[in-house]
PDB file of C-alpha atoms and ligand atoms in Angstrom:
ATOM      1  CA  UNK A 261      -1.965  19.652 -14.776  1.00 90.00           C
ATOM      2  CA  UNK A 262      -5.049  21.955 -15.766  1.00 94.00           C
ATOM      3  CA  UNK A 263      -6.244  19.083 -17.754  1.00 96.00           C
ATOM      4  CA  UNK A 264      -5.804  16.689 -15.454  1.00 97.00           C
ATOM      5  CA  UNK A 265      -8.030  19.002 -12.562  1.00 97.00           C
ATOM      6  CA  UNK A 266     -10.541  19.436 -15.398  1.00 97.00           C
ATOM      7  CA  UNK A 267     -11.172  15.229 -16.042  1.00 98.00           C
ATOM      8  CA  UNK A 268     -11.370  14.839 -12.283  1.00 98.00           C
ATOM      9  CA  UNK A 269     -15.229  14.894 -11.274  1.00 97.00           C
ATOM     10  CA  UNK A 270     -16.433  15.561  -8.361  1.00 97.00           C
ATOM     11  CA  UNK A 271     -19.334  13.038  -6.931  1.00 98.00           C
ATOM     12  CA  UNK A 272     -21.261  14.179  -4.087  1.00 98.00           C
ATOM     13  CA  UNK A 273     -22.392  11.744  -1.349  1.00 96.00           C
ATOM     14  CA  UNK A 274     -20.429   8.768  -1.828  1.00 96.00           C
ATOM     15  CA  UNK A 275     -19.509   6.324  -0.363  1.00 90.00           C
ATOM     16  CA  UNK A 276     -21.785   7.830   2.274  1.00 89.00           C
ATOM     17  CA  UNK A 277     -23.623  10.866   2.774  1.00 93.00           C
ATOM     18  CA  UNK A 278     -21.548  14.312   3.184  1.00 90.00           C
ATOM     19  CA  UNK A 279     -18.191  13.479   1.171  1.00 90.00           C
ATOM     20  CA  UNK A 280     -16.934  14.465  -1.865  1.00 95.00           C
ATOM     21  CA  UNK A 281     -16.054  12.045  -3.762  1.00 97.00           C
ATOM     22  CA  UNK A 282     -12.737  12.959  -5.878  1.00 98.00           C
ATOM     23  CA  UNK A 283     -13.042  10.445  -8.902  1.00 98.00           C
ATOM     24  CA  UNK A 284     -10.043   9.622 -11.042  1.00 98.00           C
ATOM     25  CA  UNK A 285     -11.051   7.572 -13.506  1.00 98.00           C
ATOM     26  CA  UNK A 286     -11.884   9.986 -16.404  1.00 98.00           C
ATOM     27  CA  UNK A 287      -7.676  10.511 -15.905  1.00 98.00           C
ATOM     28  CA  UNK A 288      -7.270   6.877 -16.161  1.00 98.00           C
ATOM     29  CA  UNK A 289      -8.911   6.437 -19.305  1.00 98.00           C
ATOM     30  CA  UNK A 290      -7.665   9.976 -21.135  1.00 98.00           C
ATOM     31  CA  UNK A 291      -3.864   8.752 -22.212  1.00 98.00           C
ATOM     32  CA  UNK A 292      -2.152  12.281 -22.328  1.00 98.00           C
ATOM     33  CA  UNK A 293      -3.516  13.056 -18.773  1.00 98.00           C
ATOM     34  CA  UNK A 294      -2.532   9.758 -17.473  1.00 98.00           C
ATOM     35  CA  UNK A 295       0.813   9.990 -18.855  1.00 98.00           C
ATOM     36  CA  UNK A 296       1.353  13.463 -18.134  1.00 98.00           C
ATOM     37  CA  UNK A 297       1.223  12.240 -14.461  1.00 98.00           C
ATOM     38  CA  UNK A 298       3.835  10.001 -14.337  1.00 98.00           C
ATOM     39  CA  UNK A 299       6.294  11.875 -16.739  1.00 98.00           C
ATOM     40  CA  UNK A 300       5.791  14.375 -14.108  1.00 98.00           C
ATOM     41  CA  UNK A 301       6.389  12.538 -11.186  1.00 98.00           C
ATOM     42  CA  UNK A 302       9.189  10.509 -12.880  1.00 98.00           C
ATOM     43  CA  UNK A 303      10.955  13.976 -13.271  1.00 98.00           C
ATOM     44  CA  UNK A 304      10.038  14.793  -9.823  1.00 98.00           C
ATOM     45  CA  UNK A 305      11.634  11.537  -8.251  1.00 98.00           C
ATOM     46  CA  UNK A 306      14.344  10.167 -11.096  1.00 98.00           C
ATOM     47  CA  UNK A 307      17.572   9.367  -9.282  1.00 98.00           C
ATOM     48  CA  UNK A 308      15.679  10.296  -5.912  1.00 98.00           C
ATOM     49  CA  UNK A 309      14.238   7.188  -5.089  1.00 98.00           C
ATOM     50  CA  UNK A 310      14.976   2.901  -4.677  1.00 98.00           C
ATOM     51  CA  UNK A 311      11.541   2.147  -4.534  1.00 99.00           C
ATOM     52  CA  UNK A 312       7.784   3.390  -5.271  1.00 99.00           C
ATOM     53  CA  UNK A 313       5.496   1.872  -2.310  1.00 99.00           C
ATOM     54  CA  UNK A 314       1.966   2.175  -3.390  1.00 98.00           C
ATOM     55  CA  UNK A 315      -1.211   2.361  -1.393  1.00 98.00           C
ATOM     56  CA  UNK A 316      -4.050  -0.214  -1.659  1.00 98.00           C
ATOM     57  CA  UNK A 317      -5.775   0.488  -4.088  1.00 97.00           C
ATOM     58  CA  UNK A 318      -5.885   3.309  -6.210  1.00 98.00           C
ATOM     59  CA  UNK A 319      -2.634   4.034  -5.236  1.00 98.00           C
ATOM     60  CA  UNK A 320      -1.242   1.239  -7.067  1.00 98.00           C
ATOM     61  CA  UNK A 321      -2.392   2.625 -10.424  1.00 98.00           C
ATOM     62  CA  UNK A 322      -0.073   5.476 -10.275  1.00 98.00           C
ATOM     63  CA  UNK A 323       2.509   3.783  -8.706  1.00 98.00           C
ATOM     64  CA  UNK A 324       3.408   0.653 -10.695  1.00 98.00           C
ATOM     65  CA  UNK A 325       3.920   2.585 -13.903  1.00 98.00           C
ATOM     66  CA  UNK A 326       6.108   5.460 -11.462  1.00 98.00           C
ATOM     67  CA  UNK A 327       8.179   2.307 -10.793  1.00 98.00           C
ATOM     68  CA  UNK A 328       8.722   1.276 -14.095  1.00 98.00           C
ATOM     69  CA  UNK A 329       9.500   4.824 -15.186  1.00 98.00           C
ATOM     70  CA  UNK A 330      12.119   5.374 -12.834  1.00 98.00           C
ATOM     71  CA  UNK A 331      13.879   1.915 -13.100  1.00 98.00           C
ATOM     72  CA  UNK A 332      12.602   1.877  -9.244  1.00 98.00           C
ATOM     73  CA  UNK A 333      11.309  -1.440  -7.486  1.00 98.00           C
ATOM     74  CA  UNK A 334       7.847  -1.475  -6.960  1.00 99.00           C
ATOM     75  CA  UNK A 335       6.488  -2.124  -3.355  1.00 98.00           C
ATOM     76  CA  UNK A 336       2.750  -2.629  -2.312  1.00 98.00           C
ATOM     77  CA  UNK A 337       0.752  -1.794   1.251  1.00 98.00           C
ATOM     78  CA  UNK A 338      -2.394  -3.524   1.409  1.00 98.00           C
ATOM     79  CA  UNK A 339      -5.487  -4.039   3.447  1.00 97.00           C
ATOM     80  CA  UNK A 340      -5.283  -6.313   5.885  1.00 97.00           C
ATOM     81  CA  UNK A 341      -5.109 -10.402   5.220  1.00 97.00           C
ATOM     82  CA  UNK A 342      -3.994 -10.035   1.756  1.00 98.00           C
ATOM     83  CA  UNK A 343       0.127 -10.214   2.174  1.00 98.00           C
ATOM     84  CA  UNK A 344       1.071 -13.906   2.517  1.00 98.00           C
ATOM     85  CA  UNK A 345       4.036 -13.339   4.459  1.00 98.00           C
ATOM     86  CA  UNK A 346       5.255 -11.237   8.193  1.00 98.00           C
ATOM     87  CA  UNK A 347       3.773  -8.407   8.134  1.00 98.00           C
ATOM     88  CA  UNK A 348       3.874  -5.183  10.083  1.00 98.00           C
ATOM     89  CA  UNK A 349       0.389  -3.346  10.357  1.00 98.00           C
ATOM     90  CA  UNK A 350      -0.964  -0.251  11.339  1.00 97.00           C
ATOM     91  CA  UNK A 351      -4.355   0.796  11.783  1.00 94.00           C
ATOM     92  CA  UNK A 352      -6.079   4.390  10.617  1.00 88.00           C
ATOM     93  CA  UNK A 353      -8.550   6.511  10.598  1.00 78.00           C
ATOM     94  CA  UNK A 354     -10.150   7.427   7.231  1.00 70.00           C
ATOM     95  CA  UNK A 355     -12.548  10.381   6.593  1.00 59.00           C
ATOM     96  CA  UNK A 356     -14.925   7.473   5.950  1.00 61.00           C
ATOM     97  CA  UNK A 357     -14.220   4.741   8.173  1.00 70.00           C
ATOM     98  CA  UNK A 358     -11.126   3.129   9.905  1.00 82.00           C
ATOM     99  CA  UNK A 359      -8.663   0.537   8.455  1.00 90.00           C
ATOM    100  CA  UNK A 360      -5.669  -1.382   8.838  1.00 96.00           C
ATOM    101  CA  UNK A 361      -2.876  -1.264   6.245  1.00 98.00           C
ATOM    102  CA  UNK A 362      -0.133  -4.014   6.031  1.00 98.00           C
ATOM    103  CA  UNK A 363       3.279  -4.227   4.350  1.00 98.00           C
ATOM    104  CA  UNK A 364       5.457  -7.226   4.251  1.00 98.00           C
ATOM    105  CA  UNK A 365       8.323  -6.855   6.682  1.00 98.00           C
ATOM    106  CA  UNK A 366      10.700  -7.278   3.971  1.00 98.00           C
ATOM    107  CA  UNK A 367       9.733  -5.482   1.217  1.00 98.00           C
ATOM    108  CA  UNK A 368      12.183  -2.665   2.060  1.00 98.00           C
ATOM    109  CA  UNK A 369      15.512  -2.594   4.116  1.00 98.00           C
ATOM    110  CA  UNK A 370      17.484  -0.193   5.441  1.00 98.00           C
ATOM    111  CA  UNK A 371      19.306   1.959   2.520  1.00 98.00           C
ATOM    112  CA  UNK A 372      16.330   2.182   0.461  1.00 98.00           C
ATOM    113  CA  UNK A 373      14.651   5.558   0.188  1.00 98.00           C
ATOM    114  CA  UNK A 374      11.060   5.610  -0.823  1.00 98.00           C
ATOM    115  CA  UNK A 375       8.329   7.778  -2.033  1.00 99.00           C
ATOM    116  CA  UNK A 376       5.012   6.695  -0.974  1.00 98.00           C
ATOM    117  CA  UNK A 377       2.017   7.184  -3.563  1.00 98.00           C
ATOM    118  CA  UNK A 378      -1.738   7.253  -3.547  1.00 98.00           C
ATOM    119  CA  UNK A 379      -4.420   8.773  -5.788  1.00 98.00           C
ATOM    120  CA  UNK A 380      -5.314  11.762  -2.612  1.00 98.00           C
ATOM    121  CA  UNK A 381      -5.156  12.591   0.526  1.00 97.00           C
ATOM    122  CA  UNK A 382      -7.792  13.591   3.152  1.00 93.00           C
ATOM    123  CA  UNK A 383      -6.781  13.532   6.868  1.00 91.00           C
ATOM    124  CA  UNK A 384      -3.901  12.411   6.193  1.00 94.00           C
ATOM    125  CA  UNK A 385      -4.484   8.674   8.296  1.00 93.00           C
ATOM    126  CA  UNK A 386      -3.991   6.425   5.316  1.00 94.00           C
ATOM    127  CA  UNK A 387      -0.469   8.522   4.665  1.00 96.00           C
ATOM    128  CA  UNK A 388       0.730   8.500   8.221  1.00 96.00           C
ATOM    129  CA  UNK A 389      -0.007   4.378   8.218  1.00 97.00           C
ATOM    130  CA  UNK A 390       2.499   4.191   5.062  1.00 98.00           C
ATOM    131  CA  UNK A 391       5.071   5.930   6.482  1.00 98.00           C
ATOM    132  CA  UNK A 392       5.081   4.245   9.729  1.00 98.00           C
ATOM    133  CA  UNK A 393       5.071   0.534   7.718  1.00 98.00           C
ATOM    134  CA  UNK A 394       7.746   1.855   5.476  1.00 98.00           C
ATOM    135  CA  UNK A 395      10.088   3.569   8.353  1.00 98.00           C
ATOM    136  CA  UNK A 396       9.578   0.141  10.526  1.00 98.00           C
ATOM    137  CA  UNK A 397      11.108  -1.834   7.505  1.00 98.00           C
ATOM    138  CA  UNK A 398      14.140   0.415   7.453  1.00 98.00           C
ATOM    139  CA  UNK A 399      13.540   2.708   4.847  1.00 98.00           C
ATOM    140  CA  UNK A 400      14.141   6.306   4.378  1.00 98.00           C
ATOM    141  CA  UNK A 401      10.767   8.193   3.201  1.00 98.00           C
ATOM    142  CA  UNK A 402      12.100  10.722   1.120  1.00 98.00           C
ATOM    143  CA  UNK A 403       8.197  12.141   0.350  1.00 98.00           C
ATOM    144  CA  UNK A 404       4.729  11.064   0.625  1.00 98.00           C
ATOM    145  CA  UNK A 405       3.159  12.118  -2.701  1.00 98.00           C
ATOM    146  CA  UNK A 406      -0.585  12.483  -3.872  1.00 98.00           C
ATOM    147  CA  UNK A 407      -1.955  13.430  -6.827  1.00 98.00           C
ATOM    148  CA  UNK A 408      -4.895  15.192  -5.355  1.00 98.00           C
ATOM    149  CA  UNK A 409      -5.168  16.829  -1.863  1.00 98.00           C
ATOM    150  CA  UNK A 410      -7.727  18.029  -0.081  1.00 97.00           C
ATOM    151  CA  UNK A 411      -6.699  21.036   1.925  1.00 96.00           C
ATOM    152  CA  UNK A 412      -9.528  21.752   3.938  1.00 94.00           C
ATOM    153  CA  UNK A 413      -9.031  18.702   5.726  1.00 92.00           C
ATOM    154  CA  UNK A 414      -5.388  19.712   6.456  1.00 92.00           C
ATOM    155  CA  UNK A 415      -3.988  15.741   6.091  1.00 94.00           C
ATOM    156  CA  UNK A 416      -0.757  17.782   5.383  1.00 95.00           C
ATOM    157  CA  UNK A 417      -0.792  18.906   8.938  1.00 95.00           C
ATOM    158  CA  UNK A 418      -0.869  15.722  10.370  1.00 93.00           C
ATOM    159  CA  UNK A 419       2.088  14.739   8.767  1.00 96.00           C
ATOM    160  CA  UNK A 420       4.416  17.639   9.323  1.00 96.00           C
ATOM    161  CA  UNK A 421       7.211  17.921   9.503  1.00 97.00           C
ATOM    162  CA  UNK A 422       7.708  14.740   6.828  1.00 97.00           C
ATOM    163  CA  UNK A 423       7.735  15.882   3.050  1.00 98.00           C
ATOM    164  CA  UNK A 424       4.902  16.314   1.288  1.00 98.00           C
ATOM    165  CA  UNK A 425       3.706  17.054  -2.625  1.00 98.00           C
ATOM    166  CA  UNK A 426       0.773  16.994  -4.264  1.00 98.00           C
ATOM    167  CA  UNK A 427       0.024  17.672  -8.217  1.00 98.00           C
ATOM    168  CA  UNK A 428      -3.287  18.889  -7.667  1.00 97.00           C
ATOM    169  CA  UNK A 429      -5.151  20.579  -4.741  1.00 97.00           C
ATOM    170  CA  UNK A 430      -8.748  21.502  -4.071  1.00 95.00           C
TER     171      UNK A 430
HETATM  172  P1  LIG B 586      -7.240   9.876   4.419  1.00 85.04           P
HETATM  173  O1  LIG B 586      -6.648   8.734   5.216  1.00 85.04           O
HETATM  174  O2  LIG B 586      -8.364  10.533   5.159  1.00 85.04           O
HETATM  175  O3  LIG B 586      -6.182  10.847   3.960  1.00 85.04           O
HETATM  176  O4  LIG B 586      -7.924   9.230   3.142  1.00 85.04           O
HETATM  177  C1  LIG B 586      -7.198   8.970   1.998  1.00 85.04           C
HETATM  178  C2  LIG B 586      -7.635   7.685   1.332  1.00 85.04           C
HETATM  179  O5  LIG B 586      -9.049   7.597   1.240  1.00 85.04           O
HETATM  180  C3  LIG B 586      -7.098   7.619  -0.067  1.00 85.04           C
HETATM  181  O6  LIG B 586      -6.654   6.299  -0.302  1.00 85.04           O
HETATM  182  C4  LIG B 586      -8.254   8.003  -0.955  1.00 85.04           C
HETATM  183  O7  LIG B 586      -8.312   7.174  -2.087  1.00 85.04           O
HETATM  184  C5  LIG B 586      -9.507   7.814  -0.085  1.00 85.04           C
HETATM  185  N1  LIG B 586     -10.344   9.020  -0.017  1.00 85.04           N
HETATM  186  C6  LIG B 586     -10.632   9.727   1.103  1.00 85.04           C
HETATM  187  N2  LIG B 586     -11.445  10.748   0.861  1.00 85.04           N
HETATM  188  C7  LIG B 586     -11.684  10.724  -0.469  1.00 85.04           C
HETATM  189  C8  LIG B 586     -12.434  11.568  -1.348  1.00 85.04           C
HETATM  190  N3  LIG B 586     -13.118  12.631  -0.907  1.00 85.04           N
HETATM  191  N4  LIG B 586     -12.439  11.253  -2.669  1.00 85.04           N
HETATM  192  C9  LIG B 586     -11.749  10.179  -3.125  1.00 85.04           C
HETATM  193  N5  LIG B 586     -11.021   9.367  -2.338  1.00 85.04           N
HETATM  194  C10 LIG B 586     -10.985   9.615  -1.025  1.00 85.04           C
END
């Protein structure tokens, strides 16, 4: 995971003046790195997990080729008005901004167990709106994963006491 830490660049003031920006894509286009990631997390989560539920959008890169990994169904929460079907939503606060996050009410049942994945996490809002969409469908979270976390704003904290991993943390 050093390597991985090293290709991630760090981009002050954007979106907006004052954050941090943690940028992935010099993992996404470095193969090792990228598939470092997910041979870790599919050792992490093999026989663990029914399902992978991603987060709109940069979660989805990680967690579509987790899902195919694992032999694991692959489920997607989305910003609002994209879903075409019922959907259960729940609305966030961001360290940028506020959103609303959506899943399909039947894209997990329960008897599935889960582990939600995005590319970080920051306060920890986006994270707790996953695991309330994925709980209201039925399913078991067995861990909210990340692969970058940003301590100092203590997201982990506002999740406790649900399970919670990250591969990299600043
Ligand atoms: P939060 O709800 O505050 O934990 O924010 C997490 C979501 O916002 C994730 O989907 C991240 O992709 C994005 N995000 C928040 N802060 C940053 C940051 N400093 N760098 C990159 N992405 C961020």
């Amino acid at each position: 995971m050093q390597r991985v830490r090293e290709l991630i660049r760090a981009v002050p003031d954007f979106p907006k003046p004052g954050i941090l920006f943690r940028d992935i894509t010099p993992v996404l286009k470095d193969a090792a790195a990228f598939a470092r990631i997910i041979a870790v997390l599919r050792e992490r989560y093999a026989g663990k997990v029914t399902h992978v539920a991603g987060i709109e959008s940069r979660g989805f890169i990680f967690a579509a080729p987790l899902a195919h990994a694992l032999g694991a169904g692959l489920v997607v929460i989305r910003k609002p008005g994209k879903l075409p079907v019922a959907t259960y939503r729940a609305a966030y606060a961001l360290e940028y901004g506020e959103d609303v996050l959506e899943i399909h009410q039947d894209a997990l049942a329960k008897g599935d167990r889960v582990v939600i994945l995005d590319d970080l996490i920051a306060t920890g809002g986006t994270a707790r709106a996953a695991y309330d969409l994925c709980t209201r469908c039925g399913a078991e979270v067995v861990e909210l994963c990340f692969v970058v976390e940003l301590a100092a704003l203590a997201g982990r904290q506002k999740l406790v006491p649900l399970p919670v991993h990250a591969l990299i943390t600043y």
